């Protein structure tokens, strides 16, 4: 441990305390407070440029982004555009998976007015609450986050009042005091599910990061800004019972030469006691005569980041 | 000891006040072993007495923690410092600042004052040597203007203690 004042930003290679030559270094003119001011200025600039949840953009905006880039990516975007019409970007602040899920889910409910789905997810949210209690979390640590999510959920369906407008949903998703609380709600749900089924998740977590389930939840799930991996997605999808499709846009290409875009469907276990089928989600295409329904939440994954995709 | 950054801090938000009231109530019913909250009418600053655990280097020693809550607690971490004299520990500076990841980068709203206290006591208990961090003098000098430990970019490259 060490404070980093006046130390160059490059990480040390050894765990010695500090670099003896630093005082002669130009970096010594940079105080922590200056660096942090600069960091927060960059953050604010980012915030202005990219809100938590952006506007819907045609898929061609994605193409424009790679205009002079990899031909494989451009080919893949062309393939994507056969099925998908638009993208909605989210801020790359480490919460993009949860934020994308939040917006995508609430937008779906707002548009479909699927009351049965709302009732179904509320039952699951209740179960998640019991899970956390069973794991020893004090109610006061999570109840405000749960309440805020339920409030958002109820605001998008017709109840005693008319649902909020689509514009209002966007405003709320960009309002830190709502958006971050909902993200944190999902982090609680995800952590609870992983801990509850720690035996199931253990090998996946061990493969990702040499950590115990407990350590993983404490360091990589519960703090804000920690990025999500397939472990988080599987756990959230299972806990809430919401299928999620992730479409992968990367440079990988098939041996056959044909360009295709991979996707993976995270399909929650249909029954609480049956955790085996949820393993890594169902894979597509599914030759089963009773194929899983196509998830209404579709996220575009580019290494390190998730955005929302819209079907044609 | 007062820290200017704490006194100039914005008042607690409604949600933070509500949360802290619940947390305080829970503490009163079920305080973590070895800690005593010193009652004041200031919800935004808690002063907590810590007793070194028996059988450790700090047994029979008593210290005071000062916990200041930001406007958006628990989304933002509280500021936690020892009121000097701070325990002699390789991760605790003589001005009371504590180098512990959960107080900064690894803070999560899932944590509580109580869980933070337990982590700090465990950090004390696992110490095998009573000494200051190597850069104590330099760090403390840099904090003369009364800056908060939350304004420090910490490195946590030693998790042995």
GROMACS .gro file of C-alpha atoms in nm:
model
  473
    1UNK     CA    1   0.000   0.000   0.000
    2UNK     CA    2   0.113   0.347  -0.067
    3UNK     CA    3  -0.036   0.675  -0.158
    4UNK     CA    4   0.049   0.781  -0.507
    5UNK     CA    5   0.125   1.146  -0.462
    6UNK     CA    6   0.398   1.273  -0.689
    7UNK     CA    7   0.456   0.932  -0.834
    8UNK     CA    8   0.449   0.873  -1.209
    9UNK     CA    9   0.128   0.714  -1.322
   10UNK     CA   10   0.293   0.406  -1.470
   11UNK     CA   11   0.234   0.114  -1.239
   12UNK     CA   12   0.530  -0.015  -1.053
   13UNK     CA   13   0.664  -0.349  -1.152
   14UNK     CA   14   0.766  -0.448  -0.804
   15UNK     CA   15   0.590  -0.395  -0.481
   16UNK     CA   16   0.856  -0.169  -0.343
   17UNK     CA   17   0.719   0.138  -0.180
   18UNK     CA   18   0.806   0.417  -0.413
   19UNK     CA   19   1.041   0.518  -0.685
   20UNK     CA   20   1.338   0.697  -0.538
   21UNK     CA   21   1.408   0.907  -0.844
   22UNK     CA   22   1.059   1.046  -0.859
   23UNK     CA   23   1.147   1.377  -0.705
   24UNK     CA   24   1.364   1.469  -0.998
   25UNK     CA   25   1.094   1.360  -1.235
   26UNK     CA   26   0.865   1.605  -1.410
   27UNK     CA   27   0.574   1.408  -1.279
   28UNK     CA   28   0.656   1.534  -0.934
   29UNK     CA   29   0.499   1.862  -1.035
   30UNK     CA   30   0.166   1.686  -1.062
   31UNK     CA   31  -0.010   1.661  -0.731
   32UNK     CA   32  -0.283   1.409  -0.669
   33UNK     CA   33  -0.532   1.691  -0.641
   34UNK     CA   34  -0.432   1.819  -0.986
   35UNK     CA   35  -0.455   1.474  -1.137
   36UNK     CA   36  -0.792   1.417  -0.977
   37UNK     CA   37  -0.920   1.754  -1.094
   38UNK     CA   38  -0.809   1.663  -1.441
   39UNK     CA   39  -0.971   1.324  -1.413
   40UNK     CA   40  -1.298   1.472  -1.303
   41UNK     CA   41  -1.277   1.727  -1.585
   42UNK     CA   42  -1.232   1.441  -1.830
   43UNK     CA   43  -1.522   1.263  -1.668
   44UNK     CA   44  -1.746   1.567  -1.704
   45UNK     CA   45  -1.642   1.607  -2.064
   46UNK     CA   46  -1.730   1.242  -2.123
   47UNK     CA   47  -2.059   1.292  -1.948
   48UNK     CA   48  -2.148   1.579  -2.178
   49UNK     CA   49  -2.040   1.384  -2.485
   50UNK     CA   50  -2.193   1.053  -2.388
   51UNK     CA   51  -2.483   1.045  -2.146
   52UNK     CA   52  -2.544   0.729  -1.941
   53UNK     CA   53  -2.787   0.625  -2.212
   54UNK     CA   54  -2.760   0.783  -2.558
   55UNK     CA   55  -3.012   0.850  -2.832
   56UNK     CA   56  -3.121   0.579  -3.071
   57UNK     CA   57  -2.897   0.592  -3.378
   58UNK     CA   58  -2.927   0.409  -3.709
   59UNK     CA   59  -2.685   0.120  -3.745
   60UNK     CA   60  -2.509   0.319  -4.016
   61UNK     CA   61  -2.354   0.529  -3.739
   62UNK     CA   62  -2.170   0.218  -3.631
   63UNK     CA   63  -2.047   0.168  -3.985
   64UNK     CA   64  -1.923   0.526  -3.997
   65UNK     CA   65  -1.722   0.460  -3.683
   66UNK     CA   66  -1.519   0.188  -3.858
   67UNK     CA   67  -1.499   0.350  -4.199
   68UNK     CA   68  -1.122   0.338  -4.218
   69UNK     CA   69  -1.094   0.040  -3.988
   70UNK     CA   70  -1.092  -0.334  -4.014
   71UNK     CA   71  -1.266  -0.474  -4.323
   72UNK     CA   72  -1.382  -0.772  -4.116
   73UNK     CA   73  -1.569  -0.540  -3.881
   74UNK     CA   74  -1.728  -0.354  -4.172
   75UNK     CA   75  -1.840  -0.686  -4.322
   76UNK     CA   76  -1.983  -0.790  -3.988
   77UNK     CA   77  -2.172  -0.465  -3.949
   78UNK     CA   78  -2.323  -0.531  -4.292
   79UNK     CA   79  -2.437  -0.874  -4.171
   80UNK     CA   80  -2.573  -0.715  -3.854
   81UNK     CA   81  -2.772  -0.463  -4.052
   82UNK     CA   82  -2.973  -0.747  -4.209
   83UNK     CA   83  -3.132  -0.811  -3.871
   84UNK     CA   84  -3.079  -0.497  -3.670
   85UNK     CA   85  -3.184  -0.142  -3.744
   86UNK     CA   86  -3.049   0.072  -3.468
   87UNK     CA   87  -2.810   0.105  -3.178
   88UNK     CA   88  -2.834   0.298  -2.853
   89UNK     CA   89  -2.500   0.365  -2.693
   90UNK     CA   90  -2.433   0.368  -2.322
   91UNK     CA   91  -2.150   0.534  -2.138
   92UNK     CA   92  -1.834   0.329  -2.097
   93UNK     CA   93  -1.807   0.373  -1.724
   94UNK     CA   94  -1.792   0.008  -1.624
   95UNK     CA   95  -2.167  -0.002  -1.565
   96UNK     CA   96  -2.264  -0.027  -1.932
   97UNK     CA   97  -2.398  -0.382  -1.917
   98UNK     CA   98  -2.630  -0.308  -1.625
   99UNK     CA   99  -2.727   0.029  -1.767
  100UNK     CA  100  -2.805  -0.122  -2.108
  101UNK     CA  101  -3.008  -0.396  -1.944
  102UNK     CA  102  -3.201  -0.142  -1.736
  103UNK     CA  103  -3.297   0.076  -2.028
  104UNK     CA  104  -3.369  -0.209  -2.263
  105UNK     CA  105  -3.591  -0.386  -2.011
  106UNK     CA  106  -3.788  -0.081  -1.901
  107UNK     CA  107  -3.830   0.033  -2.261
  108UNK     CA  108  -3.964  -0.309  -2.356
  109UNK     CA  109  -4.217  -0.299  -2.073
  110UNK     CA  110  -4.318   0.056  -2.160
  111UNK     CA  111  -4.379  -0.040  -2.522
  112UNK     CA  112  -4.535  -0.381  -2.468
  113UNK     CA  113  -4.733  -0.300  -2.152
  114UNK     CA  114  -4.676  -0.666  -2.068
  115UNK     CA  115  -4.840  -0.680  -1.724
  116UNK     CA  116  -4.779  -1.053  -1.690
  117UNK     CA  117  -4.406  -0.997  -1.734
  118UNK     CA  118  -4.412  -0.722  -1.473
  119UNK     CA  119  -4.584  -0.952  -1.224
  120UNK     CA  120  -4.339  -1.230  -1.308
  121UNK     CA  121  -4.031  -1.016  -1.252
  122UNK     CA  122  -4.174  -0.877  -0.928
  123UNK     CA  123  -4.198  -1.233  -0.798
  124UNK     CA  124  -3.835  -1.286  -0.890
  125UNK     CA  125  -3.733  -0.959  -0.725
  126UNK     CA  126  -3.902  -1.082  -0.406
  127UNK     CA  127  -3.699  -1.402  -0.430
  128UNK     CA  128  -3.381  -1.200  -0.477
  129UNK     CA  129  -3.463  -1.009  -0.160
  130UNK     CA  130  -3.499  -1.340   0.029
  131UNK     CA  131  -3.170  -1.458  -0.121
  132UNK     CA  132  -2.986  -1.153   0.013
  133UNK     CA  133  -3.151  -1.188   0.353
  134UNK     CA  134  -3.052  -1.554   0.358
  135UNK     CA  135  -2.693  -1.457   0.282
  136UNK     CA  136  -2.691  -1.224   0.580
  137UNK     CA  137  -2.731  -0.885   0.414
  138UNK     CA  138  -2.909  -0.638   0.643
  139UNK     CA  139  -3.231  -0.512   0.482
  140UNK     CA  140  -3.128  -0.149   0.503
  141UNK     CA  141  -2.828  -0.214   0.279
  142UNK     CA  142  -3.038  -0.309  -0.023
  143UNK     CA  143  -3.400  -0.205   0.033
  144UNK     CA  144  -3.365   0.150  -0.107
  145UNK     CA  145  -3.219   0.011  -0.429
  146UNK     CA  146  -3.494  -0.249  -0.461
  147UNK     CA  147  -3.762   0.011  -0.393
  148UNK     CA  148  -3.622   0.241  -0.659
  149UNK     CA  149  -3.626  -0.033  -0.921
  150UNK     CA  150  -3.984  -0.131  -0.841
  151UNK     CA  151  -4.078   0.236  -0.862
  152UNK     CA  152  -3.924   0.261  -1.211
  153UNK     CA  153  -4.093  -0.063  -1.314
  154UNK     CA  154  -4.434   0.059  -1.199
  155UNK     CA  155  -4.385   0.394  -1.366
  156UNK     CA  156  -4.365   0.238  -1.713
  157UNK     CA  157  -4.694   0.046  -1.690
  158UNK     CA  158  -5.049   0.168  -1.664
  159UNK     CA  159  -5.149   0.152  -1.300
  160UNK     CA  160  -5.336   0.419  -1.113
  161UNK     CA  161  -5.162   0.661  -1.340
  162UNK     CA  162  -5.071   0.657  -1.706
  163UNK     CA  163  -4.722   0.529  -1.778
  164UNK     CA  164  -4.442   0.780  -1.815
  165UNK     CA  165  -4.350   0.891  -2.165
  166UNK     CA  166  -4.060   0.747  -2.356
  167UNK     CA  167  -3.882   1.081  -2.320
  168UNK     CA  168  -3.928   1.067  -1.944
  169UNK     CA  169  -3.775   0.719  -1.937
  170UNK     CA  170  -3.471   0.860  -2.114
  171UNK     CA  171  -3.451   1.151  -1.871
  172UNK     CA  172  -3.463   0.915  -1.575
  173UNK     CA  173  -3.205   0.683  -1.725
  174UNK     CA  174  -2.972   0.980  -1.758
  175UNK     CA  175  -3.040   1.105  -1.406
  176UNK     CA  176  -2.761   0.975  -1.186
  177UNK     CA  177  -2.979   0.955  -0.877
  178UNK     CA  178  -3.211   0.711  -1.053
  179UNK     CA  179  -2.979   0.542  -1.298
  180UNK     CA  180  -2.700   0.458  -1.054
  181UNK     CA  181  -2.946   0.326  -0.797
  182UNK     CA  182  -3.098   0.090  -1.050
  183UNK     CA  183  -2.751  -0.022  -1.159
  184UNK     CA  184  -2.672  -0.092  -0.795
  185UNK     CA  185  -2.998  -0.286  -0.760
  186UNK     CA  186  -2.880  -0.513  -1.042
  187UNK     CA  187  -2.541  -0.549  -0.877
  188UNK     CA  188  -2.709  -0.667  -0.556
  189UNK     CA  189  -2.924  -0.914  -0.748
  190UNK     CA  190  -2.622  -1.043  -0.940
  191UNK     CA  191  -2.408  -1.080  -0.631
  192UNK     CA  192  -2.687  -1.257  -0.441
  193UNK     CA  193  -2.741  -1.505  -0.724
  194UNK     CA  194  -2.369  -1.581  -0.757
  195UNK     CA  195  -2.329  -1.637  -0.384
  196UNK     CA  196  -2.644  -1.844  -0.358
  197UNK     CA  197  -2.518  -2.076  -0.632
  198UNK     CA  198  -2.151  -2.043  -0.550
  199UNK     CA  199  -2.073  -2.404  -0.640
  200UNK     CA  200  -2.211  -2.352  -0.987
  201UNK     CA  201  -2.030  -2.022  -1.046
  202UNK     CA  202  -1.703  -2.113  -0.877
  203UNK     CA  203  -1.530  -2.272  -1.181
  204UNK     CA  204  -1.630  -1.982  -1.408
  205UNK     CA  205  -1.501  -1.729  -1.157
  206UNK     CA  206  -1.182  -1.921  -1.105
  207UNK     CA  207  -1.129  -1.918  -1.480
  208UNK     CA  208  -1.178  -1.541  -1.495
  209UNK     CA  209  -0.987  -1.424  -1.196
  210UNK     CA  210  -0.807  -1.625  -0.935
  211UNK     CA  211  -1.059  -1.533  -0.667
  212UNK     CA  212  -1.302  -1.703  -0.435
  213UNK     CA  213  -1.671  -1.647  -0.503
  214UNK     CA  214  -1.692  -1.419  -0.202
  215UNK     CA  215  -1.390  -1.213  -0.309
  216UNK     CA  216  -1.522  -1.192  -0.664
  217UNK     CA  217  -1.857  -1.056  -0.549
  218UNK     CA  218  -1.692  -0.806  -0.317
  219UNK     CA  219  -1.439  -0.677  -0.568
  220UNK     CA  220  -1.595  -0.733  -0.911
  221UNK     CA  221  -1.972  -0.725  -0.868
  222UNK     CA  222  -2.075  -0.502  -0.580
  223UNK     CA  223  -1.858  -0.192  -0.638
  224UNK     CA  224  -1.994   0.050  -0.899
  225UNK     CA  225  -1.791   0.077  -1.218
  226UNK     CA  226  -1.670  -0.284  -1.216
  227UNK     CA  227  -1.716  -0.430  -1.562
  228UNK     CA  228  -1.941  -0.724  -1.632
  229UNK     CA  229  -1.849  -1.057  -1.781
  230UNK     CA  230  -2.049  -1.365  -1.876
  231UNK     CA  231  -2.066  -1.458  -1.506
  232UNK     CA  232  -2.254  -1.137  -1.425
  233UNK     CA  233  -2.483  -1.176  -1.726
  234UNK     CA  234  -2.566  -1.539  -1.647
  235UNK     CA  235  -2.640  -1.454  -1.285
  236UNK     CA  236  -2.858  -1.152  -1.359
  237UNK     CA  237  -3.048  -1.333  -1.632
  238UNK     CA  238  -3.111  -1.633  -1.407
  239UNK     CA  239  -3.204  -1.430  -1.100
  240UNK     CA  240  -3.457  -1.210  -1.278
  241UNK     CA  241  -3.564  -1.476  -1.529
  242UNK     CA  242  -3.498  -1.249  -1.825
  243UNK     CA  243  -3.327  -1.388  -2.135
  244UNK     CA  244  -3.052  -1.174  -2.284
  245UNK     CA  245  -2.894  -1.198  -2.628
  246UNK     CA  246  -2.539  -1.072  -2.664
  247UNK     CA  247  -2.413  -1.013  -3.017
  248UNK     CA  248  -2.037  -1.011  -3.047
  249UNK     CA  249  -1.867  -0.766  -3.277
  250UNK     CA  250  -1.499  -0.847  -3.286
  251UNK     CA  251  -1.231  -0.923  -3.541
  252UNK     CA  252  -1.261  -1.299  -3.525
  253UNK     CA  253  -1.350  -1.464  -3.852
  254UNK     CA  254  -1.450  -1.816  -3.942
  255UNK     CA  255  -1.216  -2.055  -4.116
  256UNK     CA  256  -1.461  -2.110  -4.395
  257UNK     CA  257  -1.412  -1.755  -4.505
  258UNK     CA  258  -1.776  -1.662  -4.473
  259UNK     CA  259  -1.846  -1.371  -4.245
  260UNK     CA  260  -2.095  -1.432  -3.969
  261UNK     CA  261  -2.169  -1.254  -3.647
  262UNK     CA  262  -2.172  -1.468  -3.335
  263UNK     CA  263  -2.424  -1.425  -3.065
  264UNK     CA  264  -2.502  -1.597  -2.742
  265UNK     CA  265  -2.838  -1.626  -2.573
  266UNK     CA  266  -2.836  -1.625  -2.196
  267UNK     CA  267  -3.151  -1.821  -2.119
  268UNK     CA  268  -3.256  -1.839  -1.756
  269UNK     CA  269  -3.336  -2.172  -1.598
  270UNK     CA  270  -3.709  -2.224  -1.623
  271UNK     CA  271  -3.727  -2.373  -1.277
  272UNK     CA  272  -3.557  -2.252  -0.962
  273UNK     CA  273  -3.432  -2.594  -0.867
  274UNK     CA  274  -3.296  -2.665  -1.208
  275UNK     CA  275  -2.980  -2.471  -1.238
  276UNK     CA  276  -2.808  -2.709  -1.475
  277UNK     CA  277  -2.978  -2.596  -1.793
  278UNK     CA  278  -2.887  -2.237  -1.735
  279UNK     CA  279  -2.521  -2.328  -1.740
  280UNK     CA  280  -2.385  -2.100  -2.005
  281UNK     CA  281  -2.721  -2.013  -2.150
  282UNK     CA  282  -2.875  -2.189  -2.447
  283UNK     CA  283  -2.684  -2.161  -2.766
  284UNK     CA  284  -2.820  -2.063  -3.100
  285UNK     CA  285  -2.930  -2.169  -3.352
  286UNK     CA  286  -3.140  -2.408  -3.152
  287UNK     CA  287  -3.250  -2.716  -3.346
  288UNK     CA  288  -3.492  -2.805  -3.067
  289UNK     CA  289  -3.855  -2.825  -3.183
  290UNK     CA  290  -3.944  -2.594  -2.894
  291UNK     CA  291  -3.682  -2.329  -2.935
  292UNK     CA  292  -3.636  -2.075  -2.663
  293UNK     CA  293  -3.809  -1.750  -2.739
  294UNK     CA  294  -3.579  -1.491  -2.890
  295UNK     CA  295  -3.471  -1.259  -2.609
  296UNK     CA  296  -3.622  -0.912  -2.630
  297UNK     CA  297  -3.306  -0.769  -2.481
  298UNK     CA  298  -3.028  -0.761  -2.737
  299UNK     CA  299  -2.692  -0.612  -2.648
  300UNK     CA  300  -2.402  -0.547  -2.878
  301UNK     CA  301  -2.070  -0.644  -2.725
  302UNK     CA  302  -1.748  -0.494  -2.843
  303UNK     CA  303  -1.444  -0.589  -2.635
  304UNK     CA  304  -1.492  -0.410  -2.305
  305UNK     CA  305  -1.827  -0.251  -2.380
  306UNK     CA  306  -2.201  -0.316  -2.419
  307UNK     CA  307  -2.457  -0.111  -2.612
  308UNK     CA  308  -2.823  -0.175  -2.694
  309UNK     CA  309  -2.929  -0.316  -3.032
  310UNK     CA  310  -3.271  -0.282  -3.194
  311UNK     CA  311  -3.420  -0.540  -3.429
  312UNK     CA  312  -3.568  -0.442  -3.761
  313UNK     CA  313  -0.928   1.695   1.447
  314UNK     CA  314  -1.136   1.848   1.174
  315UNK     CA  315  -1.079   1.817   0.807
  316UNK     CA  316  -1.177   2.119   0.599
  317UNK     CA  317  -1.296   1.903   0.314
  318UNK     CA  318  -1.543   1.739   0.547
  319UNK     CA  319  -1.673   2.057   0.702
  320UNK     CA  320  -1.724   2.217   0.363
  321UNK     CA  321  -1.912   1.910   0.251
  322UNK     CA  322  -2.268   1.934   0.131
  323UNK     CA  323  -2.546   1.825   0.359
  324UNK     CA  324  -2.669   1.468   0.338
  325UNK     CA  325  -2.927   1.392   0.071
  326UNK     CA  326  -3.265   1.270   0.185
  327UNK     CA  327  -3.186   0.915   0.086
  328UNK     CA  328  -2.850   0.931   0.269
  329UNK     CA  329  -3.013   1.065   0.586
  330UNK     CA  330  -3.274   0.794   0.574
  331UNK     CA  331  -3.011   0.526   0.520
  332UNK     CA  332  -2.788   0.654   0.801
  333UNK     CA  333  -3.075   0.664   1.046
  334UNK     CA  334  -3.146   0.300   0.969
  335UNK     CA  335  -2.778   0.217   0.995
  336UNK     CA  336  -2.746   0.390   1.330
  337UNK     CA  337  -3.051   0.210   1.461
  338UNK     CA  338  -2.908  -0.125   1.353
  339UNK     CA  339  -2.575  -0.033   1.515
  340UNK     CA  340  -2.747   0.042   1.844
  341UNK     CA  341  -2.919  -0.296   1.842
  342UNK     CA  342  -2.623  -0.490   1.713
  343UNK     CA  343  -2.290  -0.306   1.739
  344UNK     CA  344  -1.981  -0.480   1.596
  345UNK     CA  345  -1.768  -0.636   1.870
  346UNK     CA  346  -1.490  -0.405   1.988
  347UNK     CA  347  -1.654  -0.080   1.875
  348UNK     CA  348  -1.849   0.190   2.049
  349UNK     CA  349  -2.031   0.471   1.873
  350UNK     CA  350  -1.999   0.796   2.066
  351UNK     CA  351  -2.340   0.949   2.072
  352UNK     CA  352  -2.374   1.295   1.920
  353UNK     CA  353  -2.653   1.465   1.733
  354UNK     CA  354  -2.442   1.479   1.420
  355UNK     CA  355  -2.558   1.212   1.177
  356UNK     CA  356  -2.303   1.318   0.918
  357UNK     CA  357  -2.000   1.259   1.140
  358UNK     CA  358  -1.967   0.953   1.359
  359UNK     CA  359  -1.692   0.912   1.612
  360UNK     CA  360  -1.629   0.549   1.696
  361UNK     CA  361  -1.413   0.404   1.968
  362UNK     CA  362  -1.209   0.099   1.866
  363UNK     CA  363  -1.060  -0.148   2.108
  364UNK     CA  364  -0.761  -0.347   1.986
  365UNK     CA  365  -0.855  -0.715   1.978
  366UNK     CA  366  -0.722  -0.936   2.260
  367UNK     CA  367  -0.418  -1.140   2.163
  368UNK     CA  368  -0.306  -0.893   1.894
  369UNK     CA  369  -0.040  -0.621   1.892
  370UNK     CA  370  -0.307  -0.367   1.980
  371UNK     CA  371  -0.479  -0.540   2.271
  372UNK     CA  372  -0.561  -0.302   2.554
  373UNK     CA  373  -0.521  -0.003   2.321
  374UNK     CA  374  -0.807   0.226   2.234
  375UNK     CA  375  -0.835   0.442   1.925
  376UNK     CA  376  -1.093   0.674   1.776
  377UNK     CA  377  -1.225   0.657   1.423
  378UNK     CA  378  -1.391   0.954   1.259
  379UNK     CA  379  -1.640   0.871   0.987
  380UNK     CA  380  -1.768   1.153   0.765
  381UNK     CA  381  -2.051   1.084   0.524
  382UNK     CA  382  -2.079   1.250   0.183
  383UNK     CA  383  -2.399   1.392   0.037
  384UNK     CA  384  -2.460   1.081  -0.170
  385UNK     CA  385  -2.378   0.811   0.083
  386UNK     CA  386  -2.390   0.512   0.028
  387UNK     CA  387  -2.330   0.559  -0.346
  388UNK     CA  388  -2.014   0.741  -0.240
  389UNK     CA  389  -1.774   0.607   0.022
  390UNK     CA  390  -1.756   0.763   0.366
  391UNK     CA  391  -1.428   0.923   0.468
  392UNK     CA  392  -1.278   0.718   0.749
  393UNK     CA  393  -0.971   0.826   0.945
  394UNK     CA  394  -0.822   0.767   1.286
  395UNK     CA  395  -0.820   1.071   1.511
  396UNK     CA  396  -0.450   1.098   1.611
  397UNK     CA  397  -0.282   0.935   1.790
  398UNK     CA  398  -0.344   0.669   1.527
  399UNK     CA  399  -0.238   0.307   1.574
  400UNK     CA  400   0.119   0.229   1.469
  401UNK     CA  401   0.056   0.019   1.162
  402UNK     CA  402   0.224  -0.018   0.821
  403UNK     CA  403  -0.097   0.099   0.648
  404UNK     CA  404  -0.192   0.382   0.880
  405UNK     CA  405  -0.030   0.723   0.850
  406UNK     CA  406   0.049   0.932   1.155
  407UNK     CA  407  -0.219   1.183   1.054
  408UNK     CA  408  -0.475   0.905   1.083
  409UNK     CA  409  -0.526   0.835   0.713
  410UNK     CA  410  -0.581   0.468   0.637
  411UNK     CA  411  -0.467   0.288   0.326
  412UNK     CA  412  -0.743   0.032   0.275
  413UNK     CA  413  -0.896  -0.034  -0.067
  414UNK     CA  414  -1.259  -0.061   0.046
  415UNK     CA  415  -1.246   0.301   0.165
  416UNK     CA  416  -1.163   0.421  -0.185
  417UNK     CA  417  -1.172   0.233  -0.518
  418UNK     CA  418  -1.332  -0.083  -0.386
  419UNK     CA  419  -1.607   0.084  -0.187
  420UNK     CA  420  -1.949  -0.059  -0.257
  421UNK     CA  421  -2.290   0.066  -0.147
  422UNK     CA  422  -2.340  -0.287  -0.016
  423UNK     CA  423  -2.098  -0.203   0.266
  424UNK     CA  424  -2.190  -0.041   0.595
  425UNK     CA  425  -2.013   0.150   0.871
  426UNK     CA  426  -2.019  -0.171   1.064
  427UNK     CA  427  -1.858  -0.378   0.789
  428UNK     CA  428  -1.594  -0.108   0.736
  429UNK     CA  429  -1.515  -0.112   1.108
  430UNK     CA  430  -1.476  -0.489   1.102
  431UNK     CA  431  -1.236  -0.462   0.806
  432UNK     CA  432  -1.027  -0.201   0.985
  433UNK     CA  433  -1.009  -0.410   1.302
  434UNK     CA  434  -0.910  -0.713   1.098
  435UNK     CA  435  -0.638  -0.506   0.933
  436UNK     CA  436  -0.509  -0.412   1.278
  437UNK     CA  437  -0.534  -0.765   1.411
  438UNK     CA  438  -0.337  -0.920   1.127
  439UNK     CA  439  -0.043  -0.681   1.168
  440UNK     CA  440   0.283  -0.841   1.276
  441UNK     CA  441   0.477  -0.521   1.320
  442UNK     CA  442   0.409  -0.186   1.477
  443UNK     CA  443   0.547   0.067   1.235
  444UNK     CA  444   0.444   0.356   1.012
  445UNK     CA  445   0.429   0.331   0.635
  446UNK     CA  446   0.767   0.399   0.470
  447UNK     CA  447   0.649   0.724   0.316
  448UNK     CA  448   0.474   0.853   0.626
  449UNK     CA  449   0.667   1.177   0.655
  450UNK     CA  450   0.626   1.271   0.291
  451UNK     CA  451   0.259   1.181   0.280
  452UNK     CA  452   0.169   1.362   0.598
  453UNK     CA  453   0.358   1.670   0.478
  454UNK     CA  454   0.152   1.664   0.163
  455UNK     CA  455  -0.167   1.660   0.366
  456UNK     CA  456  -0.080   1.972   0.565
  457UNK     CA  457  -0.341   2.173   0.382
  458UNK     CA  458  -0.595   1.939   0.537
  459UNK     CA  459  -0.685   1.741   0.233
  460UNK     CA  460  -0.896   1.434   0.259
  461UNK     CA  461  -0.756   1.082   0.211
  462UNK     CA  462  -1.022   1.045  -0.056
  463UNK     CA  463  -0.825   1.296  -0.262
  464UNK     CA  464  -0.527   1.065  -0.266
  465UNK     CA  465  -0.470   0.817  -0.543
  466UNK     CA  466  -0.386   0.508  -0.343
  467UNK     CA  467  -0.195   0.205  -0.445
  468UNK     CA  468  -0.285  -0.120  -0.286
  469UNK     CA  469   0.000  -0.344  -0.380
  470UNK     CA  470   0.045  -0.520  -0.052
  471UNK     CA  471  -0.238  -0.727   0.082
  472UNK     CA  472  -0.033  -0.923   0.331
  473UNK     CA  473  -0.114  -0.703   0.627
   0.00000   0.00000   0.00000
